Tab-separated table of C-alpha atoms and ligand atoms in Angstrom:
chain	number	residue	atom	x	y	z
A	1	UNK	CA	-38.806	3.367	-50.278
A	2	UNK	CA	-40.390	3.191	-53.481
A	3	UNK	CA	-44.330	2.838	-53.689
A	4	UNK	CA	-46.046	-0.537	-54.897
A	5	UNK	CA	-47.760	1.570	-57.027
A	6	UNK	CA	-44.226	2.840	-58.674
A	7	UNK	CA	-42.838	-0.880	-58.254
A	8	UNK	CA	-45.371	-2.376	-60.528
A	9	UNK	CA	-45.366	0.384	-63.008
A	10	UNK	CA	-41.842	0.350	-63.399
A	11	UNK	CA	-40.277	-3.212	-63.653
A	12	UNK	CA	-36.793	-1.469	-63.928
A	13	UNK	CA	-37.218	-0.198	-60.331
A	14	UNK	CA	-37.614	-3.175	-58.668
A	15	UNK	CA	-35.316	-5.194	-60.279
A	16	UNK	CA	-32.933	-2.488	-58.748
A	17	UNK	CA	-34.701	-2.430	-55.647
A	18	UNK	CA	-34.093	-6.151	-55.468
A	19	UNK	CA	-30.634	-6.402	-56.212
A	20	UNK	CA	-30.048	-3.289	-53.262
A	21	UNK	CA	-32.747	-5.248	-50.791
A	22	UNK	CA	-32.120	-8.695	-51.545
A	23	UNK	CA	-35.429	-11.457	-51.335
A	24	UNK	CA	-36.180	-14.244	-48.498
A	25	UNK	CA	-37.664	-17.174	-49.423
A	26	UNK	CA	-41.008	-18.559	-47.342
A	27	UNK	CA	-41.472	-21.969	-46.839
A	28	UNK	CA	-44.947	-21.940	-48.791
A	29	UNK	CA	-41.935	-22.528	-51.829
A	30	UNK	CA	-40.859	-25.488	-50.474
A	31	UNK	CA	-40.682	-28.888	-52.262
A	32	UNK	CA	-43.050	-28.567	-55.470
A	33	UNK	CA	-42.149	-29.624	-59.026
A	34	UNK	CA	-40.418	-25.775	-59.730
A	35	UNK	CA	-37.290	-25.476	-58.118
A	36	UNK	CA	-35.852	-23.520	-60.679
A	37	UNK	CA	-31.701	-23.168	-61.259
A	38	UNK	CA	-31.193	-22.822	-57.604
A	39	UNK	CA	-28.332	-20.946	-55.936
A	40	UNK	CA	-24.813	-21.306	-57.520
A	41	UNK	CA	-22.194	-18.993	-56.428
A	42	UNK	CA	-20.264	-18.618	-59.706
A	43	UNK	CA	-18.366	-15.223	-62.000
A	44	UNK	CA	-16.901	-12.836	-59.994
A	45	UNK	CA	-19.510	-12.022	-57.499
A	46	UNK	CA	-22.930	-11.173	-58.732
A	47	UNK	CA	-24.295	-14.974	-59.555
A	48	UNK	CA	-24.880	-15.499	-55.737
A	49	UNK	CA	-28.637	-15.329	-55.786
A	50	UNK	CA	-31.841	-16.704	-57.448
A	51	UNK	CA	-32.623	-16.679	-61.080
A	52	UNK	CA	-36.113	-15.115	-61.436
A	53	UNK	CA	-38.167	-13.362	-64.023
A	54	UNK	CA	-40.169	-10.064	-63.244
A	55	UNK	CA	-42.779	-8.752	-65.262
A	56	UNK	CA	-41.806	-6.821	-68.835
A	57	UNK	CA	-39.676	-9.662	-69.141
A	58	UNK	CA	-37.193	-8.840	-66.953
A	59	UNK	CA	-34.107	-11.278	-65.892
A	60	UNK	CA	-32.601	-10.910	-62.532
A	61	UNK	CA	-30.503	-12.654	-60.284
A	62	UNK	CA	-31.604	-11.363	-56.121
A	63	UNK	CA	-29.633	-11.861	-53.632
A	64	UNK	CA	-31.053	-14.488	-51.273
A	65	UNK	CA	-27.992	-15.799	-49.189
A	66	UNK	CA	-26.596	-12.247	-47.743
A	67	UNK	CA	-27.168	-11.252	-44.754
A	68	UNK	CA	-28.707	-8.263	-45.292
A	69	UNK	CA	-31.506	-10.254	-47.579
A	70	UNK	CA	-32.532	-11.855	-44.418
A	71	UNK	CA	-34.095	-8.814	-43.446
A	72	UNK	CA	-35.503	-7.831	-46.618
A	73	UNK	CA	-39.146	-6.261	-47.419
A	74	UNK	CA	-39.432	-8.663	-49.899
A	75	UNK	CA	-40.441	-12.247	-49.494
A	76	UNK	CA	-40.616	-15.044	-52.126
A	77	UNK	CA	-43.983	-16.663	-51.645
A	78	UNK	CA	-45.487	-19.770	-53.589
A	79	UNK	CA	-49.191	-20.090	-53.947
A	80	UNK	CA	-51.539	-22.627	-56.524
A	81	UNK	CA	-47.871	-23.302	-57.806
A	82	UNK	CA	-48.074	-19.268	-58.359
A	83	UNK	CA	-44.672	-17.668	-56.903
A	84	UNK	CA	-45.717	-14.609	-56.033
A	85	UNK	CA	-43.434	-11.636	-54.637
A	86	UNK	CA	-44.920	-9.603	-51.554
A	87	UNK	CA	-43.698	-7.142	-49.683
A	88	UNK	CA	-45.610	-7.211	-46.177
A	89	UNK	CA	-49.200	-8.619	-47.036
A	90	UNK	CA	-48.961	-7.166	-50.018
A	91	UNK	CA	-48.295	-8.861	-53.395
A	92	UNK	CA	-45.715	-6.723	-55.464
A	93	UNK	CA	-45.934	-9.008	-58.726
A	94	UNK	CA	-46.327	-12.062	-60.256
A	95	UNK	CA	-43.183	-13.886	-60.581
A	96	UNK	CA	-41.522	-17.239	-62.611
A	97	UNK	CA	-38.830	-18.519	-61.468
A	98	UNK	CA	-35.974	-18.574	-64.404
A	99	UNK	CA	-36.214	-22.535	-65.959
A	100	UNK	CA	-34.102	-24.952	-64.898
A	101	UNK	CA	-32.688	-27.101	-67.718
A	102	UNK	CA	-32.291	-31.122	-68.050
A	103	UNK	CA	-28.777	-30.163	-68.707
A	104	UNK	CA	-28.056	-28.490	-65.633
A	105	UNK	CA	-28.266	-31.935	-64.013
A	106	UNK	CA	-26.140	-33.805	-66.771
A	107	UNK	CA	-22.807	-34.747	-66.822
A	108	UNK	CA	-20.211	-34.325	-69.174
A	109	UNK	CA	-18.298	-37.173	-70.923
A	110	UNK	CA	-15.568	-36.402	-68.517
A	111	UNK	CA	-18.144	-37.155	-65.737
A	112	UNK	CA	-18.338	-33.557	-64.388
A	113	UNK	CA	-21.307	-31.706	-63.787
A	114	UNK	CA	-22.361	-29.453	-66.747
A	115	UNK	CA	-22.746	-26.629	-64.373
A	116	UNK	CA	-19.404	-27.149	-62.793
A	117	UNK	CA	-18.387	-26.344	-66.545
A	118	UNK	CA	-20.743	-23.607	-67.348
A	119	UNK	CA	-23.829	-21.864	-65.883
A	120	UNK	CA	-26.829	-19.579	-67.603
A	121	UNK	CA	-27.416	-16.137	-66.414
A	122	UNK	CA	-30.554	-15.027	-67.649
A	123	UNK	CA	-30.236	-16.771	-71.167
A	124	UNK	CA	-26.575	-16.733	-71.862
A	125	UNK	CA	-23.855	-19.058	-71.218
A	126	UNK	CA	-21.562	-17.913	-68.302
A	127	UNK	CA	-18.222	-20.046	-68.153
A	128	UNK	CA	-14.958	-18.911	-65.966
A	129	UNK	CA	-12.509	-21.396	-68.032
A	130	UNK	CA	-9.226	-21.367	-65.631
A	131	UNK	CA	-7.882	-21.303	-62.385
A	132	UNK	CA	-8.377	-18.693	-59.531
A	133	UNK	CA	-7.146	-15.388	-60.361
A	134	UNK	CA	-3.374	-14.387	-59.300
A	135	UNK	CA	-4.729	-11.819	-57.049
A	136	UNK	CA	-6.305	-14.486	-54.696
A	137	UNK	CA	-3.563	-16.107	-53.828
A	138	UNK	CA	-0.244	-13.165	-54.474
A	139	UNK	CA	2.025	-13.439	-51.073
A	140	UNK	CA	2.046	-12.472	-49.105
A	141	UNK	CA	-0.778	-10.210	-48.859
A	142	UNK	CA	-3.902	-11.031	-51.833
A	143	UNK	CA	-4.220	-8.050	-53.484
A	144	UNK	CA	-8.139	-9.192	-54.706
A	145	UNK	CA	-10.694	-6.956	-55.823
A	146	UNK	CA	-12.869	-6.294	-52.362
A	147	UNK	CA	-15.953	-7.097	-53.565
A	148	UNK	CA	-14.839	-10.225	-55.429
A	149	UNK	CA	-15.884	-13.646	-54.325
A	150	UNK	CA	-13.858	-15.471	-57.126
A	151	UNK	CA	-11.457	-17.277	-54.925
A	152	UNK	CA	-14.649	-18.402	-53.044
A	153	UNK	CA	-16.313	-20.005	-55.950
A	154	UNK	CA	-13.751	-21.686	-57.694
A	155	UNK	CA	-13.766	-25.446	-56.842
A	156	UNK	CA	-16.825	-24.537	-55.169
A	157	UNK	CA	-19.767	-24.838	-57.398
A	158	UNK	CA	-17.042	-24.063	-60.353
A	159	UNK	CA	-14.589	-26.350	-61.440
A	160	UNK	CA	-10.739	-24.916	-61.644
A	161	UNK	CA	-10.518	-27.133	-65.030
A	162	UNK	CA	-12.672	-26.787	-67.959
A	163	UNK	CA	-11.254	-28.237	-71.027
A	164	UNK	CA	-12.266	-27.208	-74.735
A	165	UNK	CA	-14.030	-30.669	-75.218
A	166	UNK	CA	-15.599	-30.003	-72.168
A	167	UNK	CA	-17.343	-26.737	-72.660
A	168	UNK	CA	-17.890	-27.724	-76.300
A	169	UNK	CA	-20.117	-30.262	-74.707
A	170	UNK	CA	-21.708	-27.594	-72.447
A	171	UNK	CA	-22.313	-24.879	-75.022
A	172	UNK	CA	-23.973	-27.854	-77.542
A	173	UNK	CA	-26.286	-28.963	-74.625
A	174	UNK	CA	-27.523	-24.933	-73.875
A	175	UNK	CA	-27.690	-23.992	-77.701
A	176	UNK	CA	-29.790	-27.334	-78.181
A	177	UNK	CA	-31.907	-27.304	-75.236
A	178	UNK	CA	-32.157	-23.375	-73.822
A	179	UNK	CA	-30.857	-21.653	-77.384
A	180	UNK	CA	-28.360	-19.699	-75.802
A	181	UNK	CA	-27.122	-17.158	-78.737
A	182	UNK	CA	-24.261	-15.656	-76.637
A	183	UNK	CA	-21.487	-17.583	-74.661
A	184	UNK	CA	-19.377	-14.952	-72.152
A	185	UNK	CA	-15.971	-16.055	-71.256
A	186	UNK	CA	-15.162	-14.172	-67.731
A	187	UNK	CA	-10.750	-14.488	-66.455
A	188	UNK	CA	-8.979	-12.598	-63.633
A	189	UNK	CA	-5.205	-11.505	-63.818
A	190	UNK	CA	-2.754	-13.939	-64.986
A	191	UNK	CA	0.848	-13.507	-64.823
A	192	UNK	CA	2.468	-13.405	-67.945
A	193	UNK	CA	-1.120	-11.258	-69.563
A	194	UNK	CA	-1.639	-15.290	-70.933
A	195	UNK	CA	-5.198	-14.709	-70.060
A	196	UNK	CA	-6.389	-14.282	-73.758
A	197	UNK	CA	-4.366	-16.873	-74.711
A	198	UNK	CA	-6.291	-19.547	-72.352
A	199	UNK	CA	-9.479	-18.238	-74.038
A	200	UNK	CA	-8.545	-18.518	-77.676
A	201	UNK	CA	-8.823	-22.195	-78.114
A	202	UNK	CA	-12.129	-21.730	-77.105
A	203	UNK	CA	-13.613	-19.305	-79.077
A	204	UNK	CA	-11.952	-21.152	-81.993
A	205	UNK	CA	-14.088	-23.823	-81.904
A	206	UNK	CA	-17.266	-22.420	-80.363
A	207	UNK	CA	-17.366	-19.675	-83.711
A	208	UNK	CA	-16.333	-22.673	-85.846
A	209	UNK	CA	-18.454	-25.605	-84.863
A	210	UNK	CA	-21.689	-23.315	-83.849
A	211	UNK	CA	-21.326	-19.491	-84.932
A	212	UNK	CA	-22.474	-18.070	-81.943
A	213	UNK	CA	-22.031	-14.790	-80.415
A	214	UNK	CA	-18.805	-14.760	-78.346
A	215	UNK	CA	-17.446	-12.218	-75.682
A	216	UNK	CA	-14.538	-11.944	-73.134
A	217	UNK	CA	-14.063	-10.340	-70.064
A	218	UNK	CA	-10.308	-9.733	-69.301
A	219	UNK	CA	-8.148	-7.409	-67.601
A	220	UNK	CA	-6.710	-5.394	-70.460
A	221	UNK	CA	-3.810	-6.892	-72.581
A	222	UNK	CA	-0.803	-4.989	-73.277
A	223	UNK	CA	-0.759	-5.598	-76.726
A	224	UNK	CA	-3.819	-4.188	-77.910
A	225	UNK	CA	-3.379	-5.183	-81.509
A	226	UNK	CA	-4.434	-8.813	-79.721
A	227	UNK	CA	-8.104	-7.286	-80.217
A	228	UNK	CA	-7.816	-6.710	-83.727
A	229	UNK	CA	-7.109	-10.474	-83.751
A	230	UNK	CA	-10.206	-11.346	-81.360
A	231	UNK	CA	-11.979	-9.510	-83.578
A	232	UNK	CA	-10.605	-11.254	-86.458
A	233	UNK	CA	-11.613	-14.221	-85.258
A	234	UNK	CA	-15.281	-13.206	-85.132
A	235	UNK	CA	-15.485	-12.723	-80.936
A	236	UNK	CA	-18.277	-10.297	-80.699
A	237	UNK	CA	-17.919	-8.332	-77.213
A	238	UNK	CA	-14.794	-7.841	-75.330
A	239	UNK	CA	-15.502	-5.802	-71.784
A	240	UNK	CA	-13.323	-4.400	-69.456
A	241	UNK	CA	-14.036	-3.924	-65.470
A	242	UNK	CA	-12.357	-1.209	-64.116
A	243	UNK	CA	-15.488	-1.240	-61.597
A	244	UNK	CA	-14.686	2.405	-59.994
A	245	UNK	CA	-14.206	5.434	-61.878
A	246	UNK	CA	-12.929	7.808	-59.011
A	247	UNK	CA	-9.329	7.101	-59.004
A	248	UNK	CA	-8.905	7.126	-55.409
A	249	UNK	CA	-11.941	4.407	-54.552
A	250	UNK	CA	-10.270	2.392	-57.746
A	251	UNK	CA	-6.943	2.123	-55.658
A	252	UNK	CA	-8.474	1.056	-52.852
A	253	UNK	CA	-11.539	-1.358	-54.184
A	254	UNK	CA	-8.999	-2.950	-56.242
A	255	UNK	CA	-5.392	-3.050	-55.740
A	256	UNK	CA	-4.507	-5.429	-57.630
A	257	UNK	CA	-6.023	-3.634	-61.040
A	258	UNK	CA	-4.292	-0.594	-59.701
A	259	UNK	CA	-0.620	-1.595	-59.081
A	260	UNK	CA	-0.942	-4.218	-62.115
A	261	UNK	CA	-2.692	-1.932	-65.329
A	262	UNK	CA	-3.731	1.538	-63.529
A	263	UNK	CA	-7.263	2.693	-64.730
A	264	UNK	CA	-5.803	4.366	-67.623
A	265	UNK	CA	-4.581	0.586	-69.125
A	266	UNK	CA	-8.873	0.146	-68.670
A	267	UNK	CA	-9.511	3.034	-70.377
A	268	UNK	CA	-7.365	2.665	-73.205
A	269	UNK	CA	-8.271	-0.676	-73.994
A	270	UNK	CA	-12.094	0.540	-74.024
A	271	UNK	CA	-11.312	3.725	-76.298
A	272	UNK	CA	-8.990	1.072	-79.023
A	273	UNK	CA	-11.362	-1.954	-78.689
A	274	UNK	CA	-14.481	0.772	-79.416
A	275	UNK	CA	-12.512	2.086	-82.697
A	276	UNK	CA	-12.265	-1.622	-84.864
A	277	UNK	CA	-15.676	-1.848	-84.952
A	278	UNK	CA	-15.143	-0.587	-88.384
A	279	UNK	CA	-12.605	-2.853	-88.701
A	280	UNK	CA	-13.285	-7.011	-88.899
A	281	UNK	CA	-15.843	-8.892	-90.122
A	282	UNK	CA	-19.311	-7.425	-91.744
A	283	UNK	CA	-20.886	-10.328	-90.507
A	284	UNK	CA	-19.789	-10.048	-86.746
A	285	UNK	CA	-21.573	-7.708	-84.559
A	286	UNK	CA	-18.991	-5.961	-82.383
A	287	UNK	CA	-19.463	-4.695	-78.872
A	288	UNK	CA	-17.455	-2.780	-76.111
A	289	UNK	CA	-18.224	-2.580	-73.124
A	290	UNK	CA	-17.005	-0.632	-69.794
A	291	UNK	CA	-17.984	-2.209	-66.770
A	292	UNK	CA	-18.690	-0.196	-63.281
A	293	UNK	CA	-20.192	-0.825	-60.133
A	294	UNK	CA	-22.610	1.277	-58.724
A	295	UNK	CA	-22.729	2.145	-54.889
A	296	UNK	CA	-18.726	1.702	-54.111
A	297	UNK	CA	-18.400	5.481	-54.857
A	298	UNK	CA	-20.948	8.503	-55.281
A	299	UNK	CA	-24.101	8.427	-58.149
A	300	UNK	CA	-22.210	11.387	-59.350
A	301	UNK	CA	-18.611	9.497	-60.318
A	302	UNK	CA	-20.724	6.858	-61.735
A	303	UNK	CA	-22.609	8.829	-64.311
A	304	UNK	CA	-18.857	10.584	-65.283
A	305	UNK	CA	-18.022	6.987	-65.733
A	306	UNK	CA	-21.386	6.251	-68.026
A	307	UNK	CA	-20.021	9.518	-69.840
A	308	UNK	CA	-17.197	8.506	-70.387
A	309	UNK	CA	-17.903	5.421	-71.859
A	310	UNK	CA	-20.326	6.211	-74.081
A	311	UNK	CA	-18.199	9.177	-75.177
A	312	UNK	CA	-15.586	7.044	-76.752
A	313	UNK	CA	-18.378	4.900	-78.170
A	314	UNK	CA	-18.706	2.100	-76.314
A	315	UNK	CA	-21.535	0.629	-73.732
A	316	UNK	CA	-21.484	0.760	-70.425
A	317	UNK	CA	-22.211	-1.853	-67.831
A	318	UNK	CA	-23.572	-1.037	-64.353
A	319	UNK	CA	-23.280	-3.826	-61.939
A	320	UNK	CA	-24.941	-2.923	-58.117
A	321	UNK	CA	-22.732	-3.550	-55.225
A	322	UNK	CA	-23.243	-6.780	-53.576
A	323	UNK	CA	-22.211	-7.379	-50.078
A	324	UNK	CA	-21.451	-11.433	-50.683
A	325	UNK	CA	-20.746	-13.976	-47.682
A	326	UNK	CA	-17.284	-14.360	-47.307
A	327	UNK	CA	-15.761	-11.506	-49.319
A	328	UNK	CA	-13.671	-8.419	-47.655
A	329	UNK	CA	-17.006	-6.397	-47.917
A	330	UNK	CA	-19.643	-9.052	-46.583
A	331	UNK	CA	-20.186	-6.610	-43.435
A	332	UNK	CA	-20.990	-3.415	-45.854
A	333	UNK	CA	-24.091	-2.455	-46.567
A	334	UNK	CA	-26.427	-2.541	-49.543
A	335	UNK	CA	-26.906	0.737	-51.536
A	336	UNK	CA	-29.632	2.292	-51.066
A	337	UNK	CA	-31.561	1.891	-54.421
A	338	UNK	CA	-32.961	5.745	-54.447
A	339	UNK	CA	-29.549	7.772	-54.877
A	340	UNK	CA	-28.984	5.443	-57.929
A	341	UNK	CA	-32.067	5.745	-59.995
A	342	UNK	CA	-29.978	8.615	-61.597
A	343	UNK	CA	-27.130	6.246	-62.747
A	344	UNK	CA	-29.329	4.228	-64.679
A	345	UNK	CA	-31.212	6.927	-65.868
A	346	UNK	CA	-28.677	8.339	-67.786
A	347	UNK	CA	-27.132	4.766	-68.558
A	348	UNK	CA	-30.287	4.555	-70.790
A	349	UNK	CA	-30.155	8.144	-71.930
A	350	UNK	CA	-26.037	8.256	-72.527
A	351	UNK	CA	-26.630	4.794	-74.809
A	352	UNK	CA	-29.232	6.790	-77.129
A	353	UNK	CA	-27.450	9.856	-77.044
A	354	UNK	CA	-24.237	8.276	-78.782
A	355	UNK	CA	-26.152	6.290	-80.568
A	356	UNK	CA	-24.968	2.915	-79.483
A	357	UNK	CA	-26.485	-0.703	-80.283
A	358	UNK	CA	-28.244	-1.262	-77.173
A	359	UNK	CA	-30.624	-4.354	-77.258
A	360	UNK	CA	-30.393	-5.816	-80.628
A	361	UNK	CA	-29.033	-9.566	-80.333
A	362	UNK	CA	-31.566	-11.610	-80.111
A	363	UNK	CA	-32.526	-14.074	-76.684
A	364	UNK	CA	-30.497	-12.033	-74.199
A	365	UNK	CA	-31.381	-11.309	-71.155
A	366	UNK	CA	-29.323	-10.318	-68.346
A	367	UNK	CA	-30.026	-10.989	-65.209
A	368	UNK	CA	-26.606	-9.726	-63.653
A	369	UNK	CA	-27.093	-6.137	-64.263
A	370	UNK	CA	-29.535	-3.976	-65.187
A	371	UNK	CA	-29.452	-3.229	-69.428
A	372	UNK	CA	-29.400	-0.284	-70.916
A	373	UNK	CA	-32.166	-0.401	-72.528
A	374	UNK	CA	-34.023	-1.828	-69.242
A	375	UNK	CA	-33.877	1.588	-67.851
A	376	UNK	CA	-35.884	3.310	-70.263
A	377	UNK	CA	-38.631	3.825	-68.123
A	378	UNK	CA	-36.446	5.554	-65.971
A	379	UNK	CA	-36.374	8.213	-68.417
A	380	UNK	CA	-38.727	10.727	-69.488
A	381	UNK	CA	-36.881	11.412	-72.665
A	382	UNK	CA	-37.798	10.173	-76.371
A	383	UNK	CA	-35.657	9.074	-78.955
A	384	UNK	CA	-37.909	8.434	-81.342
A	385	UNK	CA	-35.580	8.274	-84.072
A	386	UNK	CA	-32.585	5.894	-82.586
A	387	UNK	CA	-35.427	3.801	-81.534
A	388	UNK	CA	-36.640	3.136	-84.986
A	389	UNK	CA	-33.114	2.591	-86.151
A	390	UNK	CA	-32.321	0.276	-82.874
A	391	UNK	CA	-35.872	-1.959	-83.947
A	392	UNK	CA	-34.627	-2.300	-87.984
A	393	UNK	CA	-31.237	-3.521	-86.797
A	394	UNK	CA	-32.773	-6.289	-83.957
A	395	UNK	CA	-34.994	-7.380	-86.465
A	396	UNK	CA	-32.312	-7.734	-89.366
A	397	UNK	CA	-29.372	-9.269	-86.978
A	398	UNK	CA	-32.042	-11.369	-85.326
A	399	UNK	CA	-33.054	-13.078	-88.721
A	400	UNK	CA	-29.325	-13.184	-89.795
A	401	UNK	CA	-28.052	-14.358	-86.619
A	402	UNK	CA	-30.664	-17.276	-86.607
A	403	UNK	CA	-30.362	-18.328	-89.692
A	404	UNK	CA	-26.841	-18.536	-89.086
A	405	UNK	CA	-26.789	-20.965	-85.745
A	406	UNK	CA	-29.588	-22.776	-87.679
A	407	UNK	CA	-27.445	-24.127	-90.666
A	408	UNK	CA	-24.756	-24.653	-87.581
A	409	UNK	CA	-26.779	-26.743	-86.205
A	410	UNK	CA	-27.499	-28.644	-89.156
A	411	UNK	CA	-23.956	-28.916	-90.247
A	412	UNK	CA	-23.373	-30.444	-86.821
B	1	SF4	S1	-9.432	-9.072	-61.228
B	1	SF4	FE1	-10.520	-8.536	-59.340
B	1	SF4	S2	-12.718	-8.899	-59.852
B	1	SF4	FE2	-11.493	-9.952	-61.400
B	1	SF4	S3	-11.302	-12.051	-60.619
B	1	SF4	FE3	-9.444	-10.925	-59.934
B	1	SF4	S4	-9.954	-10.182	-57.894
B	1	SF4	FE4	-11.884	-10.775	-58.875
């Protein structure tokens, strides 16, 4: 277990220790003015827990429902209207509890709850716009992703239906009252690959009416000149979750992904998507990502999946395994945080090493996974010089990129 002492030097390390330990919640937090966003089980499985912020500024999302967080070290513990986080007697850290906005607790025109539309995670706007995912309900056997808790949220605390005018209204109220700068659009499989169709109408009018920073999560399409037209259309991030980079644990974690596209569909996509960055719009920052989960197969695949990634010039994204209520793997266990310290080591050190834009939009903050650029202190390596060039690019597409929603606003 990692020392307090090595805890509270290292914010990175304990937001990993929380996601692998999980957090209860004493009743000293009970009732008070604070409650912050509270739980919402929404995305595909990591938005189970509770929105806090740990020192350095750091986002996260702990698991507080799981079983195994009933038994955690940790403790969530309010005193003076202080949350504090204590493991044992001890206090670990000062914490805040991520703020809950008025619009959380509006409705829509439509009269639907804004966060049956749309939720933040850390300080973007998270919104699954369709129905369930074909591999929740393929007969006669689902064919899900193990992990995945989709089909469990949906209708839940999600709605199944989210019209454009609907998460228009949603994306006005969190760029007006929490200044989102990025909106994520998250699908499963659809029959039929319509999956970026369904999405297009709304990054349309989200790049159009506000100019924010838009990015999609799909399986991969089998036309991949499609993302020389998202990219055309100014969507700034497309990411692809092929979760598990040892072939073997892929077929198995995920069948569905495997009989459907095969990991090499994933990787393709990744390696095409990562070569138009040179290709669209000056003016639209352009991201790929690769997404993985770390602990469903050894430290060692992972990092030849970080490799990879960054290899071909795009960023990888490291989820942690969570065990969540109700999904095929609610009775596994947590990783254990230690064997993975590696993994985000070299997430960090990969990043540099290609040179990749890690950390330059402005206002986001994760609290789903850990960033690449979170994990620095992991590292004892400098990179003095892709560090200066990383701070001159956040500062210049953090003036551009505000001045931008700015006169969007105003236009409005
Ligand atoms: S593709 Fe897998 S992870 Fe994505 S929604 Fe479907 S079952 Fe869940």
């Amino acid at each position: 277990m990692f020392s307090l002492e090595e805890l509270r030097q290292t914010p990175a390390l304990l937001k990993l220790d929380l996601y692998c330990r999980g957090m209860r919640i004493l009743s000293s937090c009970d009732g008070g003015n604070d409650t912050g966003r509270g739980v919402l089980r929404t995305r595909a499985g990591l938005g189970s827990g509770l929105e806090i912020i740990l020192p350095h500024g750091l986002w996260t999302n702990v698991p507080v429902t799981e079983g195994f967080a009933k038994s955690s070290p940790y403790a969530l513990h309010r005193e003076n209207d202080q949350f504090l986080l204590m493991r044992g007697s001890e206090i670990v850290a000062p914490v805040q509890l991520s703020p809950r906005p008025k619009w959380y607790d509006k409705l829509t025109t439509s009269g639907k709850k804004m966060t049956r539309v749309g939720t933040l995670q850390g300080t973007y706007l998270a919104i699954y716009p369709a129905k369930v995912c074909d591999y929740w309900v393929q007969k006669p056997d689902k064919v899900n992703c193990r992990f995945c808790s989709v089909g469990l949220n949906l209708g839940v605390d999600d709605d199944t239906v989210k019209s454009v005018e609907e998460v228009m209204e949603v994306v006005r109220a969190a760029r007006a009252e929490s200044k989102i700068t990025y909106v994520d659009f998250n699908t499963g499989h659809y029959e039929g690959d319509t999956y970026l169709d369904l999405l297009e109408p709304y990054i349309t009018r989200i790049k159009k009416e506000t100019g924010l920073l838009v990015g999609v999560q799909t399986p991969p399409h089998p036309d991949l000149g499609r993302y020389d037209k998202l990219r055309a259309m100014g969507v700034n991030r497309v990411s692809f979750c092929f979760e598990i980079f040892d072939r073997e644990r892929f077929r198995e974690v995920c069948p569905g992904k495997h009989a459907q596209y095969g990991m090499d569909r994933y990787l393709d996509a990744i390696r095409y998507c990562a070569s138009l960055a040179d290709r669209g719009p000056a003016t639209e920052p352009w991201v790929v990502n690769g997404e993985i989960i770390a602990g469903l197969e050894s430290p060692e695949s992972s990092i030849r999946a970080i490799n990879w990634v960054t290899s071909v010039g795009a960023v990888p994204t490291v989820c942690v395994f969570r065990p969540l209520a109700g999904t095929d793997y609610a009775k596994l266990p947590p990783p254990d945080p230690e064997p993975l310290v590696p993994v985000f080591r070299r997430l960090y050190e990969a990043c540099m090493e290609a040179g990749l834009p890690i950390g330059c939009a402005p206002n986001i903050h994760v609290s789903l996974v850990m960033l690449p650029e979170e994990c620095k202190e992991l590292s004892t390596r400098h990179y003095r010089w892709q560090e200066l060039k990383l701070a001159a690019l956040k500062r210049g597409l953090g003036w551009y990129l505000n001045r931008r929603f700015t006169k969007a606003e105003a236009r409005a």
